Amino acid sequence: MLKFHKRELAFRGFNLVLIDLDLKREISPLLPKSCRYVPTCSEYSMQAFEKHGIVRGTGLTAWRLCRCNPLGGSGFDPPRWFDEPRPSEDDQDI
């Protein structure tokens, strides 16, 4: 079983955030605006890491990316763990 120290997890999480910011800054301007969800997948990922930490944040980000396809849903979808209630459209100030 793998064991990680808190410092190592924080460093790995920091690296994921840097990669996300780099992709957002370098690649996103080249692509057309085509996000199906609010917040965008990149913003969702950042919020998931801030709210739920690296382990749950990674899981939520992967789940969101799996749902982001032509057959998936769309609309307001903030990061929330699976047992949390779904927020209403009026709660978009997250």
PDB file of N, CA and C in Angstrom:
ATOM      1  N   MET A   1       0.828  -1.175   0.000  1.00  0.00           N
ATOM      2  CA  MET A   1       0.000   0.000   0.000  1.00  0.00           C
ATOM      3  C   MET A   1       0.881   1.250   0.000  1.00  0.00           C
ATOM      4  N   LEU A   2       0.515   2.226  -0.829  1.00  0.00           N
ATOM      5  CA  LEU A   2       1.280   3.459  -0.905  1.00  0.00           C
ATOM      6  C   LEU A   2       0.905   4.391   0.231  1.00  0.00           C
ATOM      7  N   LYS A   3       1.906   4.999   0.810  1.00  0.00           N
ATOM      8  CA  LYS A   3       1.669   5.996   1.844  1.00  0.00           C
ATOM      9  C   LYS A   3       2.328   7.296   1.399  1.00  0.00           C
ATOM     10  N   PHE A   4       1.602   8.368   1.520  1.00  0.00           N
ATOM     11  CA  PHE A   4       2.131   9.673   1.171  1.00  0.00           C
ATOM     12  C   PHE A   4       2.123  10.557   2.409  1.00  0.00           C
ATOM     13  N   HIS A   5       3.158  11.345   2.537  1.00  0.00           N
ATOM     14  CA  HIS A   5       3.189  12.336   3.603  1.00  0.00           C
ATOM     15  C   HIS A   5       2.384  13.547   3.157  1.00  0.00           C
ATOM     16  N   LYS A   6       1.878  14.307   4.107  1.00  0.00           N
ATOM     17  CA  LYS A   6       1.068  15.485   3.780  1.00  0.00           C
ATOM     18  C   LYS A   6       1.839  16.456   2.896  1.00  0.00           C
ATOM     19  N   ARG A   7       3.116  16.624   3.169  1.00  0.00           N
ATOM     20  CA  ARG A   7       3.932  17.550   2.380  1.00  0.00           C
ATOM     21  C   ARG A   7       4.039  17.072   0.934  1.00  0.00           C
ATOM     22  N   GLU A   8       4.215  15.770   0.750  1.00  0.00           N
ATOM     23  CA  GLU A   8       4.314  15.215  -0.602  1.00  0.00           C
ATOM     24  C   GLU A   8       2.993  15.371  -1.352  1.00  0.00           C
ATOM     25  N   LEU A   9       1.875  15.127  -0.674  1.00  0.00           N
ATOM     26  CA  LEU A   9       0.567  15.314  -1.305  1.00  0.00           C
ATOM     27  C   LEU A   9       0.345  16.773  -1.668  1.00  0.00           C
ATOM     28  N   ALA A  10       0.744  17.681  -0.801  1.00  0.00           N
ATOM     29  CA  ALA A  10       0.592  19.109  -1.092  1.00  0.00           C
ATOM     30  C   ALA A  10       1.431  19.488  -2.304  1.00  0.00           C
ATOM     31  N   PHE A  11       2.645  18.944  -2.401  1.00  0.00           N
ATOM     32  CA  PHE A  11       3.512  19.231  -3.544  1.00  0.00           C
ATOM     33  C   PHE A  11       2.903  18.692  -4.834  1.00  0.00           C
ATOM     34  N   ARG A  12       2.373  17.476  -4.784  1.00  0.00           N
ATOM     35  CA  ARG A  12       1.739  16.899  -5.974  1.00  0.00           C
ATOM     36  C   ARG A  12       0.508  17.706  -6.373  1.00  0.00           C
ATOM     37  N   GLY A  13      -0.271  18.124  -5.405  1.00  0.00           N
ATOM     38  CA  GLY A  13      -1.440  18.951  -5.689  1.00  0.00           C
ATOM     39  C   GLY A  13      -1.038  20.282  -6.295  1.00  0.00           C
ATOM     40  N   PHE A  14       0.030  20.866  -5.782  1.00  0.00           N
ATOM     41  CA  PHE A  14       0.528  22.130  -6.315  1.00  0.00           C
ATOM     42  C   PHE A  14       0.950  21.960  -7.769  1.00  0.00           C
ATOM     43  N   ASN A  15       1.611  20.841  -8.078  1.00  0.00           N
ATOM     44  CA  ASN A  15       2.009  20.572  -9.464  1.00  0.00           C
ATOM     45  C   ASN A  15       0.797  20.437 -10.370  1.00  0.00           C
ATOM     46  N   LEU A  16      -0.261  19.773  -9.909  1.00  0.00           N
ATOM     47  CA  LEU A  16      -1.478  19.648 -10.712  1.00  0.00           C
ATOM     48  C   LEU A  16      -2.103  21.009 -10.974  1.00  0.00           C
ATOM     49  N   VAL A  17      -2.089  21.869  -9.975  1.00  0.00           N
ATOM     50  CA  VAL A  17      -2.637  23.216 -10.150  1.00  0.00           C
ATOM     51  C   VAL A  17      -1.805  23.990 -11.163  1.00  0.00           C
ATOM     52  N   LEU A  18      -0.479  23.872 -11.092  1.00  0.00           N
ATOM     53  CA  LEU A  18       0.377  24.559 -12.061  1.00  0.00           C
ATOM     54  C   LEU A  18       0.135  24.058 -13.477  1.00  0.00           C
ATOM     55  N   ILE A  19      -0.026  22.760 -13.639  1.00  0.00           N
ATOM     56  CA  ILE A  19      -0.315  22.201 -14.961  1.00  0.00           C
ATOM     57  C   ILE A  19      -1.639  22.737 -15.469  1.00  0.00           C
ATOM     58  N   ASP A  20      -2.635  22.781 -14.604  1.00  0.00           N
ATOM     59  CA  ASP A  20      -3.950  23.290 -14.987  1.00  0.00           C
ATOM     60  C   ASP A  20      -3.865  24.754 -15.405  1.00  0.00           C
ATOM     61  N   LEU A  21      -3.148  25.561 -14.633  1.00  0.00           N
ATOM     62  CA  LEU A  21      -3.004  26.975 -14.972  1.00  0.00           C
ATOM     63  C   LEU A  21      -2.247  27.154 -16.281  1.00  0.00           C
ATOM     64  N   ASP A  22      -1.219  26.342 -16.490  1.00  0.00           N
ATOM     65  CA  ASP A  22      -0.433  26.422 -17.717  1.00  0.00           C
ATOM     66  C   ASP A  22      -1.291  26.070 -18.930  1.00  0.00           C
ATOM     67  N   LEU A  23      -2.076  25.002 -18.830  1.00  0.00           N
ATOM     68  CA  LEU A  23      -2.961  24.629 -19.935  1.00  0.00           C
ATOM     69  C   LEU A  23      -3.971  25.729 -20.213  1.00  0.00           C
ATOM     70  N   LYS A  24      -4.511  26.299 -19.162  1.00  0.00           N
ATOM     71  CA  LYS A  24      -5.514  27.354 -19.318  1.00  0.00           C
ATOM     72  C   LYS A  24      -4.908  28.582 -19.991  1.00  0.00           C
ATOM     73  N   ARG A  25      -3.683  28.910 -19.637  1.00  0.00           N
ATOM     74  CA  ARG A  25      -3.036  30.101 -20.174  1.00  0.00           C
ATOM     75  C   ARG A  25      -2.517  29.894 -21.598  1.00  0.00           C
ATOM     76  N   GLU A  26      -1.982  28.715 -21.896  1.00  0.00           N
ATOM     77  CA  GLU A  26      -1.324  28.491 -23.180  1.00  0.00           C
ATOM     78  C   GLU A  26      -2.229  27.902 -24.258  1.00  0.00           C
ATOM     79  N   ILE A  27      -3.086  26.972 -23.910  1.00  0.00           N
ATOM     80  CA  ILE A  27      -3.864  26.249 -24.918  1.00  0.00           C
ATOM     81  C   ILE A  27      -5.271  26.807 -25.084  1.00  0.00           C
ATOM     82  N   SER A  28      -5.914  27.186 -23.996  1.00  0.00           N
ATOM     83  CA  SER A  28      -7.306  27.640 -24.064  1.00  0.00           C
ATOM     84  C   SER A  28      -7.538  28.802 -25.026  1.00  0.00           C
ATOM     85  N   PRO A  29      -6.649  29.799 -25.095  1.00  0.00           N
ATOM     86  CA  PRO A  29      -6.900  30.890 -26.043  1.00  0.00           C
ATOM     87  C   PRO A  29      -6.916  30.437 -27.505  1.00  0.00           C
ATOM     88  N   LEU A  30      -6.301  29.310 -27.807  1.00  0.00           N
ATOM     89  CA  LEU A  30      -6.250  28.815 -29.181  1.00  0.00           C
ATOM     90  C   LEU A  30      -7.511  28.059 -29.576  1.00  0.00           C
ATOM     91  N   LEU A  31      -8.302  27.658 -28.600  1.00  0.00           N
ATOM     92  CA  LEU A  31      -9.488  26.851 -28.862  1.00  0.00           C
ATOM     93  C   LEU A  31     -10.751  27.701 -28.790  1.00  0.00           C
ATOM     94  N   PRO A  32     -11.780  27.331 -29.560  1.00  0.00           N
ATOM     95  CA  PRO A  32     -13.044  28.074 -29.473  1.00  0.00           C
ATOM     96  C   PRO A  32     -13.741  27.804 -28.137  1.00  0.00           C
ATOM     97  N   LYS A  33     -14.566  28.742 -27.718  1.00  0.00           N
ATOM     98  CA  LYS A  33     -15.343  28.566 -26.485  1.00  0.00           C
ATOM     99  C   LYS A  33     -16.396  27.496 -26.737  1.00  0.00           C
ATOM    100  N   SER A  34     -16.246  26.352 -26.109  1.00  0.00           N
ATOM    101  CA  SER A  34     -17.171  25.250 -26.367  1.00  0.00           C
ATOM    102  C   SER A  34     -17.526  24.464 -25.110  1.00  0.00           C
ATOM    103  N   CYS A  35     -17.365  25.076 -23.954  1.00  0.00           N
ATOM    104  CA  CYS A  35     -17.650  24.373 -22.707  1.00  0.00           C
ATOM    105  C   CYS A  35     -19.139  24.103 -22.560  1.00  0.00           C
ATOM    106  N   ARG A  36     -19.451  22.897 -22.128  1.00  0.00           N
ATOM    107  CA  ARG A  36     -20.839  22.496 -21.920  1.00  0.00           C
ATOM    108  C   ARG A  36     -21.313  22.853 -20.515  1.00  0.00           C
ATOM    109  N   TYR A  37     -20.375  23.047 -19.623  1.00  0.00           N
ATOM    110  CA  TYR A  37     -20.715  23.248 -18.212  1.00  0.00           C
ATOM    111  C   TYR A  37     -20.259  24.608 -17.701  1.00  0.00           C
ATOM    112  N   VAL A  38     -20.890  25.033 -16.625  1.00  0.00           N
ATOM    113  CA  VAL A  38     -20.451  26.188 -15.848  1.00  0.00           C
ATOM    114  C   VAL A  38     -20.246  25.677 -14.437  1.00  0.00           C
ATOM    115  N   PRO A  39     -19.094  25.808 -13.845  1.00  0.00           N
ATOM    116  CA  PRO A  39     -17.859  26.374 -14.361  1.00  0.00           C
ATOM    117  C   PRO A  39     -17.199  25.458 -15.388  1.00  0.00           C
ATOM    118  N   THR A  40     -16.244  26.008 -16.138  1.00  0.00           N
ATOM    119  CA  THR A  40     -15.538  25.205 -17.134  1.00  0.00           C
ATOM    120  C   THR A  40     -14.801  24.069 -16.432  1.00  0.00           C
ATOM    121  N   CYS A  41     -14.368  23.078 -17.180  1.00  0.00           N
ATOM    122  CA  CYS A  41     -13.672  21.928 -16.578  1.00  0.00           C
ATOM    123  C   CYS A  41     -12.410  22.368 -15.845  1.00  0.00           C
ATOM    124  N   SER A  42     -11.705  23.347 -16.385  1.00  0.00           N
ATOM    125  CA  SER A  42     -10.501  23.845 -15.741  1.00  0.00           C
ATOM    126  C   SER A  42     -10.831  24.517 -14.408  1.00  0.00           C
ATOM    127  N   GLU A  43     -11.846  25.373 -14.404  1.00  0.00           N
ATOM    128  CA  GLU A  43     -12.265  26.031 -13.166  1.00  0.00           C
ATOM    129  C   GLU A  43     -12.811  25.012 -12.170  1.00  0.00           C
ATOM    130  N   TYR A  44     -13.540  24.038 -12.670  1.00  0.00           N
ATOM    131  CA  TYR A  44     -14.089  22.962 -11.840  1.00  0.00           C
ATOM    132  C   TYR A  44     -12.947  22.234 -11.124  1.00  0.00           C
ATOM    133  N   SER A  45     -11.902  21.921 -11.874  1.00  0.00           N
ATOM    134  CA  SER A  45     -10.759  21.216 -11.310  1.00  0.00           C
ATOM    135  C   SER A  45     -10.111  22.018 -10.185  1.00  0.00           C
ATOM    136  N   MET A  46      -9.900  23.303 -10.418  1.00  0.00           N
ATOM    137  CA  MET A  46      -9.295  24.156  -9.394  1.00  0.00           C
ATOM    138  C   MET A  46     -10.178  24.203  -8.142  1.00  0.00           C
ATOM    139  N   GLN A  47     -11.482  24.360  -8.331  1.00  0.00           N
ATOM    140  CA  GLN A  47     -12.403  24.416  -7.196  1.00  0.00           C
ATOM    141  C   GLN A  47     -12.448  23.084  -6.455  1.00  0.00           C
ATOM    142  N   ALA A  48     -12.397  21.983  -7.197  1.00  0.00           N
ATOM    143  CA  ALA A  48     -12.432  20.655  -6.576  1.00  0.00           C
ATOM    144  C   ALA A  48     -11.203  20.430  -5.703  1.00  0.00           C
ATOM    145  N   PHE A  49     -10.022  20.836  -6.184  1.00  0.00           N
ATOM    146  CA  PHE A  49      -8.802  20.688  -5.390  1.00  0.00           C
ATOM    147  C   PHE A  49      -8.847  21.570  -4.150  1.00  0.00           C
ATOM    148  N   GLU A  50      -9.354  22.792  -4.291  1.00  0.00           N
ATOM    149  CA  GLU A  50      -9.430  23.696  -3.142  1.00  0.00           C
ATOM    150  C   GLU A  50     -10.413  23.186  -2.095  1.00  0.00           C
ATOM    151  N   LYS A  51     -11.559  22.695  -2.546  1.00  0.00           N
ATOM    152  CA  LYS A  51     -12.626  22.303  -1.624  1.00  0.00           C
ATOM    153  C   LYS A  51     -12.432  20.905  -1.034  1.00  0.00           C
ATOM    154  N   HIS A  52     -11.948  19.955  -1.839  1.00  0.00           N
ATOM    155  CA  HIS A  52     -11.925  18.554  -1.415  1.00  0.00           C
ATOM    156  C   HIS A  52     -10.532  17.956  -1.263  1.00  0.00           C
ATOM    157  N   GLY A  53      -9.477  18.681  -1.606  1.00  0.00           N
ATOM    158  CA  GLY A  53      -8.131  18.145  -1.489  1.00  0.00           C
ATOM    159  C   GLY A  53      -7.715  17.370  -2.728  1.00  0.00           C
ATOM    160  N   ILE A  54      -6.505  16.835  -2.700  1.00  0.00           N
ATOM    161  CA  ILE A  54      -5.932  16.228  -3.899  1.00  0.00           C
ATOM    162  C   ILE A  54      -6.598  14.911  -4.289  1.00  0.00           C
ATOM    163  N   VAL A  55      -6.906  14.058  -3.343  1.00  0.00           N
ATOM    164  CA  VAL A  55      -7.451  12.735  -3.679  1.00  0.00           C
ATOM    165  C   VAL A  55      -8.863  12.858  -4.231  1.00  0.00           C
ATOM    166  N   ARG A  56      -9.742  13.486  -3.471  1.00  0.00           N
ATOM    167  CA  ARG A  56     -11.118  13.656  -3.948  1.00  0.00           C
ATOM    168  C   ARG A  56     -11.166  14.603  -5.147  1.00  0.00           C
ATOM    169  N   GLY A  57     -10.331  15.638  -5.138  1.00  0.00           N
ATOM    170  CA  GLY A  57     -10.293  16.581  -6.253  1.00  0.00           C
ATOM    171  C   GLY A  57      -9.916  15.901  -7.559  1.00  0.00           C
ATOM    172  N   THR A  58      -8.958  14.977  -7.494  1.00  0.00           N
ATOM    173  CA  THR A  58      -8.569  14.223  -8.686  1.00  0.00           C
ATOM    174  C   THR A  58      -9.715  13.342  -9.153  1.00  0.00           C
ATOM    175  N   GLY A  59     -10.380  12.680  -8.222  1.00  0.00           N
ATOM    176  CA  GLY A  59     -11.521  11.834  -8.582  1.00  0.00           C
ATOM    177  C   GLY A  59     -12.651  12.631  -9.203  1.00  0.00           C
ATOM    178  N   LEU A  60     -12.972  13.777  -8.610  1.00  0.00           N
ATOM    179  CA  LEU A  60     -14.036  14.621  -9.150  1.00  0.00           C
ATOM    180  C   LEU A  60     -13.675  15.162 -10.531  1.00  0.00           C
ATOM    181  N   THR A  61     -12.418  15.546 -10.711  1.00  0.00           N
ATOM    182  CA  THR A  61     -11.982  16.054 -12.013  1.00  0.00           C
ATOM    183  C   THR A  61     -12.082  14.965 -13.073  1.00  0.00           C
ATOM    184  N   ALA A  62     -11.652  13.761 -12.744  1.00  0.00           N
ATOM    185  CA  ALA A  62     -11.748  12.647 -13.698  1.00  0.00           C
ATOM    186  C   ALA A  62     -13.209  12.358 -14.042  1.00  0.00           C
ATOM    187  N   TRP A  63     -14.087  12.380 -13.031  1.00  0.00           N
ATOM    188  CA  TRP A  63     -15.509  12.134 -13.260  1.00  0.00           C
ATOM    189  C   TRP A  63     -16.095  13.215 -14.164  1.00  0.00           C
ATOM    190  N   ARG A  64     -15.709  14.460 -13.949  1.00  0.00           N
ATOM    191  CA  ARG A  64     -16.205  15.566 -14.773  1.00  0.00           C
ATOM    192  C   ARG A  64     -15.738  15.415 -16.216  1.00  0.00           C
ATOM    193  N   LEU A  65     -14.475  15.064 -16.418  1.00  0.00           N
ATOM    194  CA  LEU A  65     -13.954  14.897 -17.777  1.00  0.00           C
ATOM    195  C   LEU A  65     -14.648  13.749 -18.502  1.00  0.00           C
ATOM    196  N   CYS A  66     -15.031  12.712 -17.770  1.00  0.00           N
ATOM    197  CA  CYS A  66     -15.775  11.601 -18.387  1.00  0.00           C
ATOM    198  C   CYS A  66     -17.171  12.044 -18.826  1.00  0.00           C
ATOM    199  N   ARG A  67     -17.754  12.986 -18.100  1.00  0.00           N
ATOM    200  CA  ARG A  67     -19.099  13.465 -18.446  1.00  0.00           C
ATOM    201  C   ARG A  67     -19.086  14.531 -19.529  1.00  0.00           C
ATOM    202  N   CYS A  68     -17.941  15.089 -19.816  1.00  0.00           N
ATOM    203  CA  CYS A  68     -17.848  16.187 -20.778  1.00  0.00           C
ATOM    204  C   CYS A  68     -17.715  15.617 -22.193  1.00  0.00           C
ATOM    205  N   ASN A  69     -18.849  15.305 -22.795  1.00  0.00           N
ATOM    206  CA  ASN A  69     -18.881  14.756 -24.148  1.00  0.00           C
ATOM    207  C   ASN A  69     -20.230  15.096 -24.770  1.00  0.00           C
ATOM    208  N   PRO A  70     -20.395  14.902 -26.070  1.00  0.00           N
ATOM    209  CA  PRO A  70     -21.660  15.265 -26.723  1.00  0.00           C
ATOM    210  C   PRO A  70     -22.890  14.567 -26.143  1.00  0.00           C
ATOM    211  N   LEU A  71     -22.723  13.399 -25.558  1.00  0.00           N
ATOM    212  CA  LEU A  71     -23.856  12.681 -24.981  1.00  0.00           C
ATOM    213  C   LEU A  71     -24.059  13.002 -23.500  1.00  0.00           C
ATOM    214  N   GLY A  72     -23.130  13.754 -22.925  1.00  0.00           N
ATOM    215  CA  GLY A  72     -23.218  14.110 -21.512  1.00  0.00           C
ATOM    216  C   GLY A  72     -24.166  15.269 -21.293  1.00  0.00           C
ATOM    217  N   GLY A  73     -24.232  15.716 -20.063  1.00  0.00           N
ATOM    218  CA  GLY A  73     -25.125  16.813 -19.723  1.00  0.00           C
ATOM    219  C   GLY A  73     -24.506  18.169 -20.016  1.00  0.00           C
ATOM    220  N   SER A  74     -25.136  19.197 -19.474  1.00  0.00           N
ATOM    221  CA  SER A  74     -24.616  20.553 -19.601  1.00  0.00           C
ATOM    222  C   SER A  74     -25.254  21.402 -18.513  1.00  0.00           C
ATOM    223  N   GLY A  75     -24.796  22.633 -18.379  1.00  0.00           N
ATOM    224  CA  GLY A  75     -25.374  23.543 -17.408  1.00  0.00           C
ATOM    225  C   GLY A  75     -24.505  23.745 -16.186  1.00  0.00           C
ATOM    226  N   PHE A  76     -25.125  24.239 -15.127  1.00  0.00           N
ATOM    227  CA  PHE A  76     -24.425  24.546 -13.880  1.00  0.00           C
ATOM    228  C   PHE A  76     -24.087  23.261 -13.147  1.00  0.00           C
ATOM    229  N   ASP A  77     -22.794  23.049 -12.865  1.00  0.00           N
ATOM    230  CA  ASP A  77     -22.338  21.812 -12.238  1.00  0.00           C
ATOM    231  C   ASP A  77     -21.094  22.090 -11.397  1.00  0.00           C
ATOM    232  N   PRO A  78     -21.254  22.631 -10.182  1.00  0.00           N
ATOM    233  CA  PRO A  78     -20.094  22.900  -9.334  1.00  0.00           C
ATOM    234  C   PRO A  78     -19.534  21.610  -8.746  1.00  0.00           C
ATOM    235  N   PRO A  79     -18.259  21.627  -8.316  1.00  0.00           N
ATOM    236  CA  PRO A  79     -17.690  20.418  -7.720  1.00  0.00           C
ATOM    237  C   PRO A  79     -18.360  20.086  -6.393  1.00  0.00           C
ATOM    238  N   ARG A  80     -18.847  18.876  -6.285  1.00  0.00           N
ATOM    239  CA  ARG A  80     -19.466  18.396  -5.049  1.00  0.00           C
ATOM    240  C   ARG A  80     -19.206  16.904  -4.957  1.00  0.00           C
ATOM    241  N   TRP A  81     -19.010  16.438  -3.738  1.00  0.00           N
ATOM    242  CA  TRP A  81     -18.787  15.008  -3.547  1.00  0.00           C
ATOM    243  C   TRP A  81     -20.109  14.292  -3.771  1.00  0.00           C
ATOM    244  N   PHE A  82     -20.069  13.004  -4.008  1.00  0.00           N
ATOM    245  CA  PHE A  82     -21.229  12.245  -4.454  1.00  0.00           C
ATOM    246  C   PHE A  82     -22.405  12.255  -3.480  1.00  0.00           C
ATOM    247  N   ASP A  83     -22.156  12.423  -2.192  1.00  0.00           N
ATOM    248  CA  ASP A  83     -23.263  12.420  -1.234  1.00  0.00           C
ATOM    249  C   ASP A  83     -23.786  13.825  -0.914  1.00  0.00           C
ATOM    250  N   GLU A  84     -23.207  14.855  -1.515  1.00  0.00           N
ATOM    251  CA  GLU A  84     -23.669  16.223  -1.291  1.00  0.00           C
ATOM    252  C   GLU A  84     -24.883  16.515  -2.164  1.00  0.00           C
ATOM    253  N   PRO A  85     -25.820  17.324  -1.667  1.00  0.00           N
ATOM    254  CA  PRO A  85     -26.992  17.664  -2.491  1.00  0.00           C
ATOM    255  C   PRO A  85     -26.602  18.544  -3.676  1.00  0.00           C
ATOM    256  N   ARG A  86     -27.351  18.419  -4.743  1.00  0.00           N
ATOM    257  CA  ARG A  86     -27.099  19.217  -5.943  1.00  0.00           C
ATOM    258  C   ARG A  86     -27.585  20.647  -5.704  1.00  0.00           C
ATOM    259  N   PRO A  87     -26.708  21.658  -5.901  1.00  0.00           N
ATOM    260  CA  PRO A  87     -27.128  23.043  -5.692  1.00  0.00           C
ATOM    261  C   PRO A  87     -28.055  23.514  -6.806  1.00  0.00           C
ATOM    262  N   SER A  88     -28.830  24.542  -6.503  1.00  0.00           N
ATOM    263  CA  SER A  88     -29.746  25.077  -7.511  1.00  0.00           C
ATOM    264  C   SER A  88     -29.001  26.027  -8.441  1.00  0.00           C
ATOM    265  N   GLU A  89     -29.644  26.376  -9.543  1.00  0.00           N
ATOM    266  CA  GLU A  89     -29.062  27.306 -10.509  1.00  0.00           C
ATOM    267  C   GLU A  89     -28.804  28.674  -9.878  1.00  0.00           C
ATOM    268  N   ASP A  90     -29.548  29.020  -8.834  1.00  0.00           N
ATOM    269  CA  ASP A  90     -29.406  30.328  -8.193  1.00  0.00           C
ATOM    270  C   ASP A  90     -28.130  30.437  -7.365  1.00  0.00           C
ATOM    271  N   ASP A  91     -27.479  29.318  -7.073  1.00  0.00           N
ATOM    272  CA  ASP A  91     -26.276  29.303  -6.242  1.00  0.00           C
ATOM    273  C   ASP A  91     -24.998  29.411  -7.060  1.00  0.00           C
ATOM    274  N   GLN A  92     -25.013  30.069  -8.194  1.00  0.00           N
ATOM    275  CA  GLN A  92     -23.861  30.120  -9.090  1.00  0.00           C
ATOM    276  C   GLN A  92     -22.764  31.058  -8.631  1.00  0.00           C
ATOM    277  N   ASP A  93     -22.859  31.641  -7.483  1.00  0.00           N
ATOM    278  CA  ASP A  93     -21.835  32.576  -7.014  1.00  0.00           C
ATOM    279  C   ASP A  93     -20.653  31.873  -6.364  1.00  0.00           C
ATOM    280  N   ILE A  94     -20.476  30.602  -6.592  1.00  0.00           N
ATOM    281  CA  ILE A  94     -19.397  29.800  -5.999  1.00  0.00           C
ATOM    282  C   ILE A  94     -18.062  30.212  -6.554  1.00  0.00           C
TER     283      ILE A  94
END
